[in-house]
CSV table of C-alpha atoms and ligand atoms in Angstrom, one decimal:
chain,number,residue,atom,x,y,z
A,1,MET,CA,-25.4,-3.4,9.5
A,2,LYS,CA,-24.4,0.1,10.4
A,3,ASP,CA,-24.6,2.7,7.6
A,4,TRP,CA,-21.0,4.2,7.4
A,5,ARG,CA,-22.4,7.6,6.5
A,6,GLU,CA,-24.5,7.9,9.6
A,7,SER,CA,-21.7,9.4,11.7
A,8,SER,CA,-19.0,11.9,11.0
A,9,VAL,CA,-16.4,14.0,12.8
A,10,LYS,CA,-15.5,17.6,12.4
A,11,ALA,CA,-12.7,17.8,9.8
A,12,LYS,CA,-9.4,19.8,9.8
A,13,PHE,CA,-8.2,22.1,7.1
A,14,TRP,CA,-11.2,24.2,5.9
A,15,THR,CA,-12.6,27.6,6.1
A,16,LYS,CA,-16.0,29.1,5.9
A,17,THR,CA,-16.6,31.2,2.8
A,18,GLY,CA,-19.4,33.8,2.9
A,19,THR,CA,-22.4,33.8,5.1
A,20,ASN,CA,-24.6,31.1,3.6
A,21,GLY,CA,-22.8,28.2,5.3
A,22,ARG,CA,-20.5,27.4,2.3
A,23,VAL,CA,-17.1,25.9,3.2
A,24,ASN,CA,-13.8,25.3,1.4
A,25,CYS,CA,-11.9,22.2,2.0
A,26,HIS,CA,-8.0,22.6,2.1
A,27,LEU,CA,-6.9,19.0,2.4
A,28,CYS,CA,-6.2,18.1,-1.1
A,29,PRO,CA,-5.4,20.7,-3.9
A,30,ARG,CA,-8.9,20.2,-5.4
A,31,GLU,CA,-10.1,22.8,-2.9
A,32,CYS,CA,-13.8,21.7,-3.0
A,33,SER,CA,-16.1,24.6,-2.3
A,34,LEU,CA,-19.3,23.0,-0.8
A,35,ASN,CA,-22.8,24.3,-0.1
A,36,LYS,CA,-24.6,23.0,3.0
A,37,ASN,CA,-25.0,19.2,2.9
A,38,GLN,CA,-22.9,18.8,-0.2
A,39,MET,CA,-20.2,16.1,-0.4
A,40,GLY,CA,-16.7,16.8,-1.9
A,41,PHE,CA,-15.2,15.2,-5.0
A,42,CYS,CA,-13.8,12.3,-2.8
A,43,LYS,CA,-17.4,11.6,-1.4
A,44,VAL,CA,-16.1,11.1,2.1
A,45,ARG,CA,-15.9,14.7,3.2
A,46,GLY,CA,-18.8,17.0,3.1
A,47,ASN,CA,-20.5,20.1,4.5
A,48,SER,CA,-22.6,19.3,7.4
A,49,GLU,CA,-24.7,22.3,8.3
A,50,GLY,CA,-21.9,24.8,7.6
A,51,GLU,CA,-19.0,22.8,9.0
A,52,LEU,CA,-16.6,20.5,6.9
A,53,HIS,CA,-16.9,16.9,8.3
A,54,SER,CA,-15.0,13.8,7.7
A,55,TYR,CA,-17.5,10.9,7.1
A,56,ASN,CA,-14.9,8.1,6.9
A,57,TYR,CA,-13.3,8.5,10.3
A,58,GLY,CA,-12.3,5.0,11.5
A,59,LYS,CA,-14.2,3.4,8.6
A,60,SER,CA,-11.9,1.0,7.0
A,61,VAL,CA,-11.6,-2.1,4.9
A,62,ALA,CA,-10.5,-5.2,6.9
A,63,ALA,CA,-7.1,-4.7,8.4
A,64,THR,CA,-4.7,-7.1,6.9
A,65,GLU,CA,-1.3,-8.6,7.8
A,66,GLU,CA,1.1,-8.1,4.8
A,67,VAL,CA,4.8,-7.5,4.4
A,68,ILE,CA,6.6,-4.2,3.8
A,69,GLU,CA,7.5,-5.1,0.2
A,70,THR,CA,3.8,-4.9,-0.6
A,71,GLU,CA,4.1,-1.1,-0.4
A,72,ALA,CA,7.0,-0.6,-2.6
A,73,VAL,CA,9.4,-0.1,0.4
A,74,ASN,CA,12.8,-2.0,0.0
A,75,HIS,CA,15.2,0.1,2.1
A,76,PHE,CA,13.4,0.1,5.5
A,77,MET,CA,12.9,-3.1,7.7
A,78,PRO,CA,13.0,-5.5,4.6
A,79,GLY,CA,10.6,-8.4,5.1
A,80,ALA,CA,8.9,-6.7,8.0
A,81,ARG,CA,5.3,-7.8,8.7
A,82,ILE,CA,2.9,-4.8,8.5
A,83,LEU,CA,-0.7,-4.0,9.4
A,84,SER,CA,-2.3,-2.7,6.3
A,85,LEU,CA,-5.2,-0.2,6.6
A,86,GLY,CA,-7.3,1.1,3.8
A,87,ASN,CA,-10.4,3.2,3.9
A,88,ILE,CA,-13.0,4.4,1.4
A,89,GLY,CA,-13.0,7.3,-1.1
A,90,CYS,CA,-10.2,9.0,-3.1
A,91,MET,CA,-9.2,12.4,-4.4
A,92,PHE,CA,-8.6,10.9,-7.8
A,93,THR,CA,-10.8,8.9,-10.2
A,94,CYS,CA,-8.2,7.0,-12.2
A,95,ASP,CA,-9.9,4.7,-14.8
A,96,PHE,CA,-7.2,2.1,-14.2
A,97,CYS,CA,-7.5,1.9,-10.4
A,98,GLN,CA,-7.0,-1.6,-8.9
A,99,ASN,CA,-9.0,-0.7,-5.8
A,100,TRP,CA,-12.0,1.0,-7.5
A,101,GLN,CA,-14.5,-1.0,-5.4
A,102,THR,CA,-13.4,1.0,-2.3
A,103,SER,CA,-11.8,4.1,-3.7
A,104,GLN,CA,-14.9,5.1,-5.8
A,105,VAL,CA,-17.7,5.4,-3.3
A,106,LYS,CA,-20.4,4.9,-5.8
A,107,HIS,CA,-19.1,1.3,-6.4
A,108,LEU,CA,-18.7,0.6,-2.6
A,109,ASP,CA,-20.4,-2.4,-1.1
A,110,PRO,CA,-21.3,-1.1,2.4
A,111,SER,CA,-20.9,-4.6,3.9
A,112,VAL,CA,-17.1,-4.3,3.4
A,113,VAL,CA,-16.7,-1.4,5.7
A,114,GLN,CA,-15.3,-2.1,9.1
A,115,PHE,CA,-15.4,0.3,12.1
A,116,TYR,CA,-12.2,0.9,14.1
A,117,THR,CA,-11.0,3.3,16.8
A,118,PRO,CA,-7.3,4.4,17.0
A,119,GLU,CA,-6.9,2.3,20.0
A,120,GLN,CA,-8.3,-0.8,18.4
A,121,VAL,CA,-5.9,-0.5,15.5
A,122,VAL,CA,-2.9,0.0,17.7
A,123,ASP,CA,-4.0,-2.9,19.9
A,124,MET,CA,-4.4,-5.1,17.0
A,125,ALA,CA,-0.8,-4.4,15.8
A,126,ILE,CA,0.6,-5.0,19.3
A,127,LYS,CA,-1.4,-8.3,19.9
A,128,ASN,CA,-0.2,-9.6,16.6
A,129,ASP,CA,3.5,-8.6,17.2
A,130,ILE,CA,3.4,-6.3,14.1
A,131,LYS,CA,5.7,-3.3,14.3
A,132,VAL,CA,4.5,-1.2,11.3
A,133,LEU,CA,1.2,0.3,10.5
A,134,SER,CA,0.7,0.8,6.8
A,135,TRP,CA,-1.8,3.5,5.6
A,136,THR,CA,-2.4,2.2,2.1
A,137,TYR,CA,-4.9,0.9,-0.6
A,138,ASN,CA,-7.3,3.5,-1.9
A,139,ASP,CA,-5.5,6.5,-0.7
A,140,PRO,CA,-4.9,7.6,2.9
A,141,VAL,CA,-5.0,11.4,2.1
A,142,VAL,CA,-8.9,11.5,2.4
A,143,TRP,CA,-8.7,9.7,5.7
A,144,HIS,CA,-6.4,12.4,7.2
A,145,GLU,CA,-7.9,12.8,10.7
A,146,PHE,CA,-8.0,9.1,11.5
A,147,VAL,CA,-4.6,8.5,10.0
A,148,TYR,CA,-3.1,11.3,12.1
A,149,ASP,CA,-4.8,10.4,15.4
A,150,THR,CA,-3.9,6.7,15.0
A,151,ALA,CA,-0.5,7.2,13.7
A,152,LYS,CA,0.3,9.6,16.8
A,153,LEU,CA,-0.9,7.0,19.2
A,154,ALA,CA,1.0,4.3,17.4
A,155,LYS,CA,4.2,6.3,17.5
A,156,GLU,CA,3.7,6.8,21.4
A,157,LYS,CA,3.4,3.0,21.7
A,158,GLY,CA,6.7,2.5,19.7
A,159,LEU,CA,5.2,1.4,16.4
A,160,ILE,CA,6.4,2.7,12.9
A,161,ASN,CA,4.1,4.3,10.5
A,162,LEU,CA,4.2,3.9,6.8
A,163,TYR,CA,2.2,6.1,4.3
A,164,LYS,CA,1.6,4.7,0.8
A,165,SER,CA,-0.1,7.4,-1.3
A,166,ALA,CA,-0.4,9.2,-4.6
A,167,PHE,CA,0.1,12.2,-2.5
A,168,TYR,CA,-2.3,14.8,-3.9
A,169,ILE,CA,-2.3,16.9,-0.8
A,170,GLN,CA,-1.6,20.4,0.5
A,171,GLU,CA,1.3,21.7,2.4
A,172,LYS,CA,-0.2,22.0,6.0
A,173,PRO,CA,-1.5,18.5,6.1
A,174,VAL,CA,1.8,17.2,4.9
A,175,GLU,CA,3.5,19.1,7.8
A,176,GLU,CA,1.2,17.1,10.2
A,177,LEU,CA,2.0,13.9,8.6
A,178,ILE,CA,5.7,14.6,8.8
A,179,GLU,CA,5.3,14.7,12.6
A,180,VAL,CA,4.0,11.1,12.8
A,181,ILE,CA,4.9,9.2,9.7
A,182,ASP,CA,8.3,7.4,9.4
A,183,ILE,CA,8.2,6.0,5.9
A,184,PHE,CA,6.7,7.5,2.8
A,185,SER,CA,6.1,5.4,-0.2
A,186,LEU,CA,4.8,7.9,-2.9
A,187,SER,CA,3.3,7.0,-6.2
A,188,LEU,CA,4.2,9.3,-9.0
A,189,LYS,CA,1.8,8.5,-11.9
A,190,SER,CA,3.6,10.3,-14.6
A,191,MET,CA,5.6,13.6,-15.3
A,192,ASP,CA,3.0,14.6,-17.9
A,193,PRO,CA,0.5,17.2,-16.6
A,194,GLU,CA,-1.9,16.1,-19.1
A,195,PHE,CA,-1.9,12.6,-17.8
A,196,TYR,CA,-2.9,14.0,-14.3
A,197,ARG,CA,-5.5,16.3,-15.8
A,198,ASP,CA,-7.2,13.7,-18.2
A,199,ILE,CA,-6.8,10.4,-16.2
A,200,THR,CA,-6.7,11.2,-12.5
A,201,LYS,CA,-8.7,14.5,-12.8
A,202,GLY,CA,-6.0,16.2,-10.7
A,203,GLU,CA,-2.8,18.2,-11.2
A,204,LEU,CA,0.9,17.0,-11.3
A,205,GLN,CA,2.6,20.0,-9.7
A,206,PRO,CA,1.1,19.8,-6.1
A,207,MET,CA,2.1,16.2,-5.9
A,208,LEU,CA,5.7,17.1,-6.9
A,209,ASP,CA,5.7,19.9,-4.4
A,210,ALA,CA,4.4,17.6,-1.5
A,211,THR,CA,7.0,15.0,-2.4
A,212,LYS,CA,9.8,17.6,-2.2
A,213,GLN,CA,8.4,18.7,1.2
A,214,VAL,CA,8.7,15.2,2.5
A,215,TYR,CA,12.2,14.8,1.0
A,216,LYS,CA,13.4,18.0,2.6
A,217,SER,CA,12.1,16.7,6.0
A,218,GLY,CA,14.6,13.8,5.8
A,219,LYS,CA,11.9,11.2,6.4
A,220,HIS,CA,12.4,7.8,4.6
A,221,LEU,CA,11.1,8.2,1.0
A,222,GLU,CA,10.7,5.7,-1.9
A,223,ILE,CA,9.2,6.6,-5.2
A,224,SER,CA,7.1,4.2,-7.4
A,225,GLN,CA,5.7,4.6,-10.8
A,226,LEU,CA,3.1,2.2,-12.3
A,227,LEU,CA,4.1,1.7,-15.9
A,228,ILE,CA,0.6,1.5,-17.5
A,229,THR,CA,0.4,-0.2,-20.9
A,230,GLU,CA,-0.1,2.4,-23.8
A,231,ARG,CA,-0.2,5.3,-21.2
A,232,ASN,CA,3.1,6.1,-19.6
A,233,GLU,CA,5.4,3.2,-20.3
A,234,GLY,CA,7.4,5.0,-23.1
A,235,GLU,CA,11.2,5.7,-22.6
A,236,ASP,CA,10.7,9.5,-22.7
A,237,ASP,CA,8.2,9.1,-19.8
A,238,VAL,CA,10.7,7.1,-17.8
A,239,ARG,CA,13.5,9.6,-18.6
A,240,LYS,CA,11.3,12.6,-17.4
A,241,THR,CA,10.5,10.8,-14.1
A,242,VAL,CA,14.2,10.0,-13.5
A,243,GLN,CA,15.4,13.4,-14.4
A,244,TRP,CA,13.0,15.1,-12.1
A,245,ILE,CA,14.1,12.8,-9.1
A,246,LEU,CA,17.8,13.5,-10.0
A,247,ASP,CA,17.1,17.2,-10.1
A,248,GLU,CA,14.8,17.6,-7.2
A,249,LEU,CA,15.6,14.7,-4.8
A,250,ASP,CA,18.7,12.6,-5.3
A,251,ALA,CA,20.1,9.4,-7.1
A,252,SER,CA,19.8,7.3,-4.0
A,253,VAL,CA,16.1,7.6,-3.5
A,254,PRO,CA,14.8,4.0,-4.1
A,255,LEU,CA,12.7,4.0,-7.4
A,256,HIS,CA,10.3,1.2,-8.2
A,257,PHE,CA,8.9,0.6,-11.7
A,258,VAL,CA,5.7,-1.3,-11.1
A,259,GLY,CA,3.9,-3.6,-13.6
A,260,PHE,CA,0.2,-2.8,-14.1
A,261,HIS,CA,-2.8,-5.2,-14.6
A,262,PRO,CA,-5.9,-4.2,-16.5
A,263,ALA,CA,-8.5,-3.0,-14.0
A,264,TYR,CA,-11.7,-1.0,-13.6
A,265,LYS,CA,-12.5,0.8,-16.9
A,266,TYR,CA,-9.2,0.3,-18.5
A,267,LEU,CA,-9.5,-3.4,-19.4
A,268,ASN,CA,-8.8,-3.9,-23.1
A,269,VAL,CA,-5.0,-3.8,-22.9
A,270,LYS,CA,-2.4,-6.3,-21.7
A,271,ARG,CA,-0.3,-6.2,-18.4
A,272,THR,CA,2.9,-4.2,-18.6
A,273,SER,CA,5.6,-6.4,-20.4
A,274,LYS,CA,8.5,-7.5,-18.4
A,275,GLU,CA,10.8,-6.0,-21.2
A,276,ARG,CA,9.3,-2.6,-20.6
A,277,LEU,CA,10.0,-2.8,-17.0
A,278,LEU,CA,13.5,-4.0,-17.5
A,279,ARG,CA,14.1,-1.2,-20.0
A,280,ALA,CA,12.8,1.4,-17.6
A,281,ARG,CA,15.2,0.1,-15.0
A,282,GLU,CA,18.1,0.1,-17.5
A,283,ILE,CA,17.4,3.8,-18.4
A,284,ALA,CA,17.2,4.8,-14.8
A,285,LEU,CA,20.5,3.1,-14.0
A,286,GLU,CA,22.2,4.6,-17.1
A,287,MET,CA,21.0,8.1,-16.0
A,288,GLY,CA,22.5,7.6,-12.6
A,289,MET,CA,20.0,6.3,-10.2
A,290,ILE,CA,21.4,3.9,-7.7
A,291,ASN,CA,18.5,1.8,-6.2
A,292,VAL,CA,16.1,0.8,-9.0
A,293,TYR,CA,13.6,-2.0,-8.5
A,294,ILE,CA,10.9,-3.8,-10.5
A,295,GLY,CA,7.7,-4.6,-8.9
A,296,ASN,CA,4.8,-7.1,-9.6
A,297,VAL,CA,7.2,-9.6,-11.5
A,298,TYR,CA,7.6,-12.8,-9.8
A,299,GLU,CA,11.0,-13.8,-10.9
A,300,ASP,CA,14.5,-13.8,-9.4
A,301,GLU,CA,16.7,-10.7,-9.6
A,302,MET,CA,13.8,-8.2,-10.2
A,303,ALA,CA,14.2,-6.5,-6.8
A,304,ASP,CA,17.4,-7.6,-5.2
A,305,THR,CA,19.2,-4.9,-3.1
A,306,LYS,CA,23.0,-4.8,-4.0
A,307,CYS,CA,26.0,-3.3,-2.2
A,308,THR,CA,26.7,0.1,-3.9
A,309,GLU,CA,30.4,-0.5,-3.3
A,310,CYS,CA,31.1,-4.2,-4.3
A,311,ASN,CA,27.7,-5.3,-5.9
A,312,HIS,CA,27.3,-8.1,-3.3
A,313,THR,CA,23.7,-9.2,-3.0
A,314,GLN,CA,22.4,-7.9,0.4
A,315,VAL,CA,18.6,-8.7,0.2
A,316,LYS,CA,17.2,-11.2,-2.2
A,317,ARG,CA,13.6,-10.9,-3.2
A,318,PHE,CA,11.1,-13.0,-5.1
A,319,GLY,CA,7.8,-11.2,-5.4
A,320,LEU,CA,6.9,-10.3,-1.8
A,321,THR,CA,9.4,-12.8,-0.2
A,322,THR,CA,12.6,-11.4,1.2
A,323,GLU,CA,15.8,-13.0,2.5
A,324,ILE,CA,18.5,-10.8,4.0
A,325,VAL,CA,21.7,-12.6,2.7
A,326,GLY,CA,24.5,-9.9,2.9
A,327,LEU,CA,23.8,-7.4,5.6
A,328,THR,CA,24.9,-7.3,9.2
A,329,LYS,CA,22.4,-6.3,11.9
A,330,ASP,CA,23.8,-2.8,11.8
A,331,SER,CA,23.4,-2.6,8.1
A,332,MET,CA,26.9,-3.1,6.8
A,333,CYS,CA,27.8,-5.2,3.7
A,334,THR,CA,28.9,-8.6,4.8
A,335,ASN,CA,31.4,-8.8,1.9
A,336,CYS,CA,33.1,-5.4,2.1
A,337,ASN,CA,31.8,-3.8,5.3
A,338,HIS,CA,30.5,-0.8,3.4
A,339,PRO,CA,27.5,0.9,5.0
A,340,SER,CA,24.1,0.1,3.3
A,341,SER,CA,21.2,2.6,3.0
A,342,VAL,CA,18.8,-0.2,4.1
A,343,LYS,CA,17.5,0.8,7.5
A,344,PHE,CA,17.0,-1.7,10.4
A,345,PRO,CA,17.4,-5.1,8.7
A,346,PHE,CA,16.0,-8.1,10.5
A,347,MET,CA,13.5,-5.8,12.5
A,348,GLY,CA,9.9,-6.9,12.4
A,349,THR,CA,10.4,-10.0,10.4
A,350,GLU,CA,9.7,-12.7,13.2
A,351,GLU,CA,6.5,-14.6,13.0
A,352,ARG,CA,3.9,-13.8,15.6
A,353,ALA,CA,4.8,-15.5,18.9
A,354,ASN,CA,2.3,-18.4,19.4
A,355,THR,CA,2.1,-20.2,22.6
A,356,ASN,CA,-0.4,-22.6,21.3
A,357,THR,CA,1.6,-24.7,18.9
A,358,SER,CA,-0.2,-28.1,19.3
A,359,TRP,CA,-3.6,-27.9,17.5
A,360,ASP,CA,-5.5,-30.3,15.4
A,361,VAL,CA,-6.2,-29.8,11.7
A,362,VAL,CA,-9.9,-29.4,11.3
A,363,SER,CA,-10.0,-27.8,7.8
A,364,ASN,CA,-7.8,-27.6,4.8
A,365,LYS,CA,-7.7,-26.3,1.3
A,366,ASP,CA,-4.9,-26.1,-1.4
A,367,TYR,CA,-4.3,-23.3,-4.0
A,368,THR,CA,-2.2,-23.6,-7.2
A,369,TRP,CA,-0.5,-20.5,-8.4
A,370,ASN,CA,-1.2,-19.4,-12.0
A,371,GLU,CA,-0.2,-16.8,-14.6
A,372,GLU,CA,-2.5,-14.2,-13.1
A,373,VAL,CA,-2.4,-14.9,-9.3
A,374,LYS,CA,0.7,-15.2,-7.2
A,375,SER,CA,-0.6,-13.8,-3.9
A,376,LEU,CA,-3.7,-14.4,-1.9
A,377,HIS,CA,-5.4,-12.8,1.1
A,378,LEU,CA,-6.5,-15.6,3.4
A,379,ALA,CA,-9.5,-14.1,5.2
A,380,SER,CA,-11.8,-15.3,7.9
A,381,PRO,CA,-15.4,-14.0,8.0
A,382,VAL,CA,-15.2,-10.4,9.2
A,383,ASP,CA,-17.9,-10.9,11.8
A,384,SER,CA,-16.1,-13.9,13.3
A,385,ASN,CA,-14.4,-13.3,16.7
A,386,GLU,CA,-12.8,-16.6,17.1
A,387,CYS,CA,-9.0,-17.1,16.9
A,388,ILE,CA,-8.0,-19.4,14.1
A,389,ASN,CA,-4.5,-21.0,13.9
A,390,LEU,CA,-3.4,-21.3,10.3
A,391,GLN,CA,-0.4,-23.1,8.8
A,392,VAL,CA,0.7,-22.5,5.3
A,393,ARG,CA,3.0,-24.8,3.5
A,394,HIS,CA,4.6,-23.6,0.3
A,395,ILE,CA,4.6,-26.5,-2.0
A,396,GLY,CA,8.0,-27.4,-3.6
A,397,THR,CA,9.9,-25.5,-1.0
A,398,GLU,CA,10.9,-26.0,2.7
A,399,ILE,CA,8.9,-23.0,3.8
A,400,HIS,CA,6.1,-23.3,6.4
A,401,ARG,CA,4.6,-20.4,8.0
A,402,ASN,CA,2.2,-20.0,11.0
A,403,TYR,CA,-0.5,-17.3,11.3
A,404,ILE,CA,-3.3,-16.4,13.7
A,405,LEU,CA,-6.5,-14.9,12.5
A,406,GLY,CA,-9.0,-13.2,14.7
A,407,ASP,CA,-6.8,-11.8,17.5
A,408,GLY,CA,-7.7,-8.2,18.1
A,409,GLY,CA,-9.9,-8.1,15.0
A,410,LEU,CA,-7.3,-9.1,12.4
A,411,SER,CA,-9.1,-11.1,9.7
A,412,ARG,CA,-6.8,-11.3,6.8
A,413,VAL,CA,-3.2,-12.2,6.0
A,414,ILE,CA,-1.3,-12.2,2.7
A,415,VAL,CA,0.5,-15.3,1.4
A,416,SER,CA,2.5,-15.2,-1.8
A,417,ARG,CA,4.5,-17.4,-4.1
A,418,SER,CA,8.1,-17.5,-2.7
A,419,THR,CA,10.2,-19.2,-5.4
A,420,ALA,CA,10.1,-20.0,-9.1
A,421,GLU,CA,9.7,-23.7,-8.2
A,422,GLU,CA,6.9,-23.3,-5.9
A,423,SER,CA,3.6,-24.6,-7.4
A,424,GLY,CA,1.1,-23.5,-4.8
A,425,ILE,CA,0.2,-23.6,-1.1
A,426,GLU,CA,-1.5,-26.1,1.4
A,427,VAL,CA,-3.4,-24.4,4.1
A,428,ARG,CA,-4.5,-26.1,7.3
A,429,TRP,CA,-6.4,-24.5,10.2
A,430,ASP,CA,-8.0,-25.6,13.5
A,431,LYS,CA,-11.7,-24.6,13.1
A,432,LYS,CA,-14.6,-25.3,10.9
A,433,THR,CA,-14.8,-21.7,10.0
A,434,LYS,CA,-14.6,-20.9,6.3
A,435,ILE,CA,-11.3,-19.2,5.2
A,436,SER,CA,-11.7,-17.2,1.9
A,437,PHE,CA,-8.9,-17.4,-0.6
A,438,MET,CA,-8.8,-14.0,-2.3
A,439,PRO,CA,-6.6,-13.3,-5.3
A,440,VAL,CA,-4.4,-10.3,-4.8
A,441,LEU,CA,-3.5,-9.3,-8.4
A,442,ASP,CA,-0.7,-6.9,-7.7
A,443,ARG,CA,0.9,-5.1,-4.8
A,444,ALA,CA,-1.4,-2.9,-2.6
A,445,HIS,CA,-4.5,-4.5,-4.2
A,446,PHE,CA,-7.3,-5.1,-1.7
A,447,PRO,CA,-9.4,-7.8,-3.1
A,448,ILE,CA,-13.0,-8.0,-2.1
A,449,ALA,CA,-14.0,-11.3,-3.8
A,450,GLU,CA,-12.8,-14.8,-4.0
A,451,THR,CA,-12.5,-14.7,-7.8
A,452,VAL,CA,-10.6,-12.5,-10.2
A,453,ASP,CA,-13.7,-11.6,-12.2
A,454,GLU,CA,-14.1,-8.4,-10.5
A,455,VAL,CA,-11.2,-6.8,-12.5
A,456,ARG,CA,-11.3,-8.4,-15.9
B,501,SF4,S1,-10.1,16.1,0.3
B,501,SF4,FE1,-12.1,15.8,-0.7
B,501,SF4,S2,-13.5,17.3,-0.1
B,501,SF4,FE2,-11.4,18.0,0.3
B,501,SF4,S3,-10.7,19.2,-1.5
B,501,SF4,FE3,-10.0,17.0,-1.8
B,501,SF4,S4,-11.7,16.0,-2.9
B,501,SF4,FE4,-12.5,17.9,-2.1
């Protein structure tokens, strides 16, 4: 197994300070000042003999096929299949992090690290008919050089780039991102500076400034806020967030209040209650926000998109399952013909074209949904290079979907509960190869084990 720290590339956004080889990193606002051979706070950038290097260039967790709603994006290509890419390290150390096994390098199991080039990532998306690359999970900020190079290449090949981030980042790198990223899904953790200082070990204001920079650029922007039990779920917190969006952005920016599950060191609390999430949405609507959604609640009417003119349902959602029911291809309401702010409906939603439709079932396994688990990553062994045809039947519904694992290195796909009536899934595939069923506890969670014990 390769050691991910053995290789590095010269980083961007740094300066030498003094004559003793000390450097300052200017990627995130933390501004680490590093002596020779010292690593930064994120543990993936460091001083290599007087130069700042990125140690995680092209070092990723397994690229995974998901859907765009996984990333708290409801107004751009609803239901589109995406290729999710996460790396290692983070500029924050939140004690509630759901991806702590990859974001906090001290907990990293090196065997989960995959090695990709920009060309491999783009080829993987194209081979699998996926139109969106999603830079996600731990946080893409600390992967900047690889994200930029790959996103630039992807854009040249006609792909769309989505950036899901807590966005603790400086102005110059944001300028670079704006060149290549089409969709920003930014996670504002709280409007309380103390929350940032105490829990993330960062600062609030730079995140707000970077978000305004994206907004002013005109790029597609959606904001999400995880409502964390006994931390930031109060009505005043919600009002402050909404007021800031109304003052500095505008009422039409899609806003997602997202349910939290206990994770990492913040375990002795409950999940966010549905009532809290509903109240947050009610407050935001009362204050004038137009597009407000609830995330991580698998029930009807939590995240539907309605016409702002006639209230006709345009996109129905259940968890991560999307059905466009009231929009034309050019995004007009089918009831009143009013233009919708949902961009490119019906694009990128098709299953991967599969010429091999007749295959024999060699293996099968069922899974029953439960209170805790409503989505799974189905994963082939990362070192397997055979193509596996998979069919997933959603029990209690008419839904069957086909997937292919292994083509171009794609080794995971997300599958989720699609209706209230659905009890589970039946999975069949055409090889003896083991497929792992890895519980995804919430959106943008990258599981690294088959059980949920890792986070409880
Ligand atoms: S990106 Fe990493 S090394 Fe650079 S300032 Fe932020 S935490 Fe420090």
